[in-house]
């Protein structure tokens, strides 16, 4: 029998993370990698639990959110990637977010709405327009919100903002579809693996810089981006500009830059760069060598394709 490839995700069942993991599993089996191993999805309660499970080899890969188009960066993901010496990014998945309002009661009877903090924020204008008097309660996940609404009686008037799958899992009735304030709302996910093991693990070292993770390259899938993390000397004026110029003068497009505290002393920062690979391998290698010389340290987390889900 085929041995399953385990992929961890931020659970429980019914979350956007599970929906993205289910889509990715289907894409790998039916898309460009029909010979990909069967994947068993394993839920974890927190993002750091997913990444630690990958480091320990409990799962071959983990799918974790890194950024929402409305709410910004998921800091715990970046911080864990910066601290790890073993992780590489295998793929990016852009997941369109669909928020549903679901309950056992009718819409006119709703007086309490529960959900995770991010969907509540993403649906703020809708809630103010349609349920201005409703109590808003934040819980750990959209799946947890669906479970609370499912346990309530119709006369309790409790509704959940959740995924359609969560509502189906807990037997809820949809009251309204697509209630997010921005229909372009999307979350970026990274599929992460150990550099040294796993069927989709990224190749270690700077050779990854302009190429693809080993399994992706073998399948002929082009790497669209490279993720680089480094720490600059914050006491030296122009240190960030010097690094950016190394990319700019070589025609390397930077699609995203993010900074996080280095957790060493006040004023020290770590920078995260997402770089397009269009300039080619030799140019990217040259740029990263130049940047490395200007940094206290630099980590290359690999080249990876970007997939846009149709969910």
XYZ file of C-alpha atoms in Angstrom:
311
model
C 0.000 0.000 0.000
C 1.072 3.582 -0.665
C 2.594 5.181 2.427
C 0.946 8.543 3.119
C 2.908 11.762 3.251
C 1.791 13.673 6.363
C 1.125 17.398 6.082
C 0.442 19.396 9.225
C -1.924 22.371 9.216
C -3.411 24.852 11.657
C -6.535 23.076 12.880
C -9.117 22.123 13.793
C -11.184 20.839 10.873
C -13.329 23.521 9.300
C -10.776 26.365 9.312
C -9.490 28.279 6.282
C -6.148 26.552 6.870
C -7.775 23.142 6.467
C -9.581 24.302 3.336
C -6.277 25.450 1.812
C -4.608 22.161 2.807
C -7.418 20.153 1.207
C -7.094 22.175 -1.991
C -3.315 21.715 -2.087
C -3.648 17.979 -1.527
C -6.077 17.753 -4.429
C -3.886 19.890 -6.681
C -0.852 17.713 -6.043
C -2.734 14.540 -6.827
C -4.641 15.790 -9.870
C -2.335 18.525 -11.152
C 1.269 18.765 -12.160
C 2.459 16.058 -9.757
C 0.232 13.066 -10.342
C 2.945 10.822 -8.882
C 2.932 12.761 -5.587
C 2.409 10.588 -2.504
C -0.962 10.389 -0.803
C -1.191 13.043 1.899
C -2.677 12.618 5.325
C -3.651 15.945 6.874
C -2.705 16.341 10.542
C -4.242 19.247 12.544
C -2.262 21.165 15.191
C -3.629 23.764 17.614
C -1.077 26.512 16.886
C 1.191 27.655 14.047
C 4.349 27.059 16.055
C 3.160 23.498 16.767
C 2.946 22.854 13.007
C 6.474 24.146 12.374
C 7.974 22.267 15.325
C 6.314 19.082 14.048
C 8.065 19.609 10.695
C 11.409 20.200 12.422
C 11.025 17.009 14.457
C 9.983 14.953 11.448
C 6.491 14.182 12.794
C 5.134 15.404 9.443
C 6.897 15.764 6.094
C 5.565 19.275 5.485
C 3.401 21.874 7.189
C 1.031 24.456 5.726
C 0.970 27.698 7.729
C -0.506 31.164 7.068
C 2.020 33.940 6.535
C -0.022 36.986 5.461
C -3.602 38.152 4.991
C -4.311 40.830 2.391
C -6.475 42.811 4.834
C -4.973 42.078 8.249
C -1.282 41.857 7.365
C 1.536 39.568 8.438
C 1.210 36.498 10.656
C 4.183 37.302 12.859
C 4.557 33.937 14.558
C 5.228 32.293 11.181
C 7.994 34.722 10.263
C 9.566 34.552 13.715
C 9.677 30.756 13.666
C 11.208 30.698 10.172
C 13.843 33.218 11.222
C 14.869 31.178 14.277
C 14.914 27.783 12.581
C 18.081 26.319 11.075
C 16.298 23.416 9.388
C 13.223 24.750 7.561
C 12.753 25.734 3.919
C 9.718 26.973 1.980
C 8.466 24.498 -0.619
C 5.395 26.285 -2.011
C 3.263 29.355 -1.569
C -0.518 29.045 -1.831
C -2.703 32.116 -2.260
C -6.069 31.216 -0.775
C -9.187 33.356 -1.440
C -11.043 33.903 1.830
C -14.803 33.259 1.872
C -16.604 34.130 5.103
C -20.116 32.817 5.741
C -22.626 33.691 8.458
C -24.194 30.476 9.782
C -26.531 29.544 12.629
C -29.499 27.453 13.797
C -31.714 30.535 14.040
C -33.076 33.056 11.532
C -31.064 36.177 10.681
C -33.583 38.454 12.433
C -33.114 36.481 15.676
C -29.312 36.803 15.843
C -28.070 38.773 18.831
C -24.569 37.287 19.283
C -21.948 36.593 16.601
C -18.816 34.549 17.307
C -15.663 34.044 15.256
C -11.887 34.349 15.176
C -10.545 37.912 15.473
C -9.445 38.121 11.828
C -12.789 37.231 10.189
C -14.524 39.622 12.593
C -12.232 42.397 11.411
C -12.591 41.333 7.769
C -16.401 41.568 8.049
C -16.631 44.698 10.174
C -18.589 46.847 7.700
C -21.088 44.040 7.053
C -21.644 43.494 10.771
C -22.142 47.202 11.440
C -24.634 47.465 8.573
C -26.681 44.336 9.302
C -26.150 43.491 12.987
C -25.266 46.769 14.746
C -26.784 45.621 18.057
C -25.297 42.124 18.103
C -22.689 41.160 20.680
C -19.405 40.199 19.000
C -17.390 37.456 20.689
C -13.866 36.426 19.623
C -12.836 32.766 19.865
C -9.791 30.681 18.927
C -10.851 29.716 15.397
C -13.717 29.825 12.910
C -14.217 26.107 13.502
C -14.575 26.756 17.235
C -17.127 29.465 16.426
C -19.135 27.017 14.321
C -19.075 24.487 17.160
C -20.378 27.084 19.630
C -23.189 28.110 17.280
C -24.061 24.456 16.680
C -24.330 23.770 20.415
C -26.673 26.713 20.922
C -30.459 26.513 20.730
C -32.256 28.497 18.039
C -33.694 30.782 20.736
C -30.146 31.623 21.913
C -29.610 33.631 18.718
C -25.943 32.735 18.241
C -24.410 32.848 14.764
C -20.860 32.102 13.600
C -18.649 33.640 10.948
C -16.951 30.573 9.520
C -16.193 28.583 6.394
C -18.917 26.770 4.496
C -17.204 23.486 5.396
C -17.316 24.298 9.126
C -21.016 24.972 8.843
C -21.553 21.667 7.069
C -19.484 19.792 9.656
C -21.615 21.152 12.503
C -25.000 21.153 10.781
C -25.511 24.915 10.582
C -27.757 26.789 8.142
C -26.244 29.606 6.047
C -27.725 33.026 6.747
C -25.487 35.030 4.389
C -22.700 34.231 1.940
C -19.486 36.120 1.170
C -19.839 38.649 3.976
C -16.219 39.844 3.896
C -15.910 43.578 3.247
C -13.370 43.108 0.446
C -14.013 40.408 -2.157
C -10.277 40.364 -2.965
C -9.517 39.143 0.564
C -6.888 36.391 0.426
C -4.391 34.662 2.698
C -0.896 33.550 1.697
C 0.221 30.181 3.028
C 3.705 28.636 3.025
C 4.176 24.904 2.747
C 7.324 24.290 4.777
C 9.634 21.261 4.905
C 12.978 20.331 6.405
C 15.910 21.178 4.149
C 17.405 17.706 4.430
C 14.464 15.276 4.334
C 10.994 14.748 2.893
C 9.687 14.166 -0.607
C 9.068 17.870 -1.127
C 11.945 19.202 0.977
C 13.960 22.100 -0.348
C 17.624 21.700 -1.233
C 19.914 23.198 1.380
C 22.391 25.948 0.650
C 22.650 28.854 -1.740
C 21.950 26.668 -4.779
C 18.290 27.067 -3.853
C 18.541 30.815 -4.308
C 17.530 30.977 -7.945
C 16.272 27.461 -8.454
C 13.470 25.360 -7.080
C 13.026 22.936 -4.239
C 14.429 19.592 -5.340
C 11.081 17.859 -5.872
C 9.686 20.856 -7.725
C 12.709 21.037 -10.016
C 12.454 17.329 -10.741
C 8.821 17.848 -11.734
C 9.779 20.759 -13.976
C 7.943 23.298 -11.843
C 9.583 26.708 -11.934
C 10.386 28.590 -8.733
C 8.647 31.964 -8.792
C 10.095 33.423 -5.604
C 13.014 33.193 -3.195
C 12.653 33.975 0.521
C 15.705 35.527 2.187
C 16.036 36.485 5.866
C 18.915 38.575 7.209
C 19.968 40.819 10.085
C 21.468 44.210 9.317
C 23.592 46.534 11.415
C 20.966 48.973 12.642
C 23.579 51.352 14.026
C 25.016 52.051 10.565
C 23.211 54.642 8.465
C 22.136 53.382 5.076
C 22.593 49.681 5.818
C 19.132 48.780 4.455
C 19.583 50.986 1.377
C 22.891 49.260 0.616
C 21.166 45.871 0.597
C 18.254 47.078 -1.530
C 20.658 48.529 -4.091
C 22.312 45.119 -4.546
C 18.960 43.788 -5.718
C 17.920 46.872 -7.677
C 21.086 47.290 -9.753
C 20.814 43.641 -10.870
C 17.186 43.973 -11.910
C 15.865 41.701 -9.149
C 12.292 42.605 -8.278
C 11.393 42.537 -4.588
C 7.708 41.735 -4.090
C 7.670 42.084 -0.323
C 9.793 43.390 2.551
C 9.029 42.907 6.235
C 10.963 43.691 9.410
C 10.756 42.042 12.820
C 12.634 42.702 16.088
C 15.804 40.582 16.280
C 15.178 39.893 19.991
C 18.766 40.777 20.823
C 18.612 44.424 21.825
C 16.406 47.442 21.161
C 16.922 48.703 17.629
C 18.088 45.407 16.104
C 15.859 44.121 13.309
C 15.582 41.108 11.031
C 14.455 41.684 7.449
C 12.464 39.333 5.222
C 12.700 39.699 1.442
C 10.505 37.973 -1.162
C 12.372 38.125 -4.466
C 11.276 37.296 -8.000
C 13.484 34.743 -9.765
C 13.139 36.264 -13.262
C 16.703 37.607 -13.257
C 18.096 34.058 -13.305
C 20.265 31.834 -11.134
C 23.647 33.445 -11.739
C 22.365 36.962 -11.053
C 20.572 35.843 -7.901
C 23.656 34.033 -6.609
C 25.748 37.138 -7.201
C 23.232 39.401 -5.439
C 22.950 37.158 -2.388
C 26.727 36.900 -2.072
C 26.938 40.698 -2.084
C 24.096 41.043 0.421
C 25.573 38.393 2.710
C 28.747 40.479 3.011
C 26.676 43.399 4.320
C 24.720 41.400 6.940
C 25.394 40.013 10.393
C 23.851 36.788 9.027
C 21.713 35.665 6.101
C 19.427 32.661 5.597
C 18.074 31.515 2.265
C 14.820 29.600 2.805
C 14.584 28.410 -0.771
C 13.037 29.011 -4.141
C 9.406 27.980 -4.554
C 6.440 28.165 -6.935
C 3.401 30.318 -6.174
C 0.000 28.646 -6.593
C -3.270 30.579 -6.685
C -6.148 28.468 -5.434
C -9.520 28.487 -7.101
C -11.399 27.858 -3.864
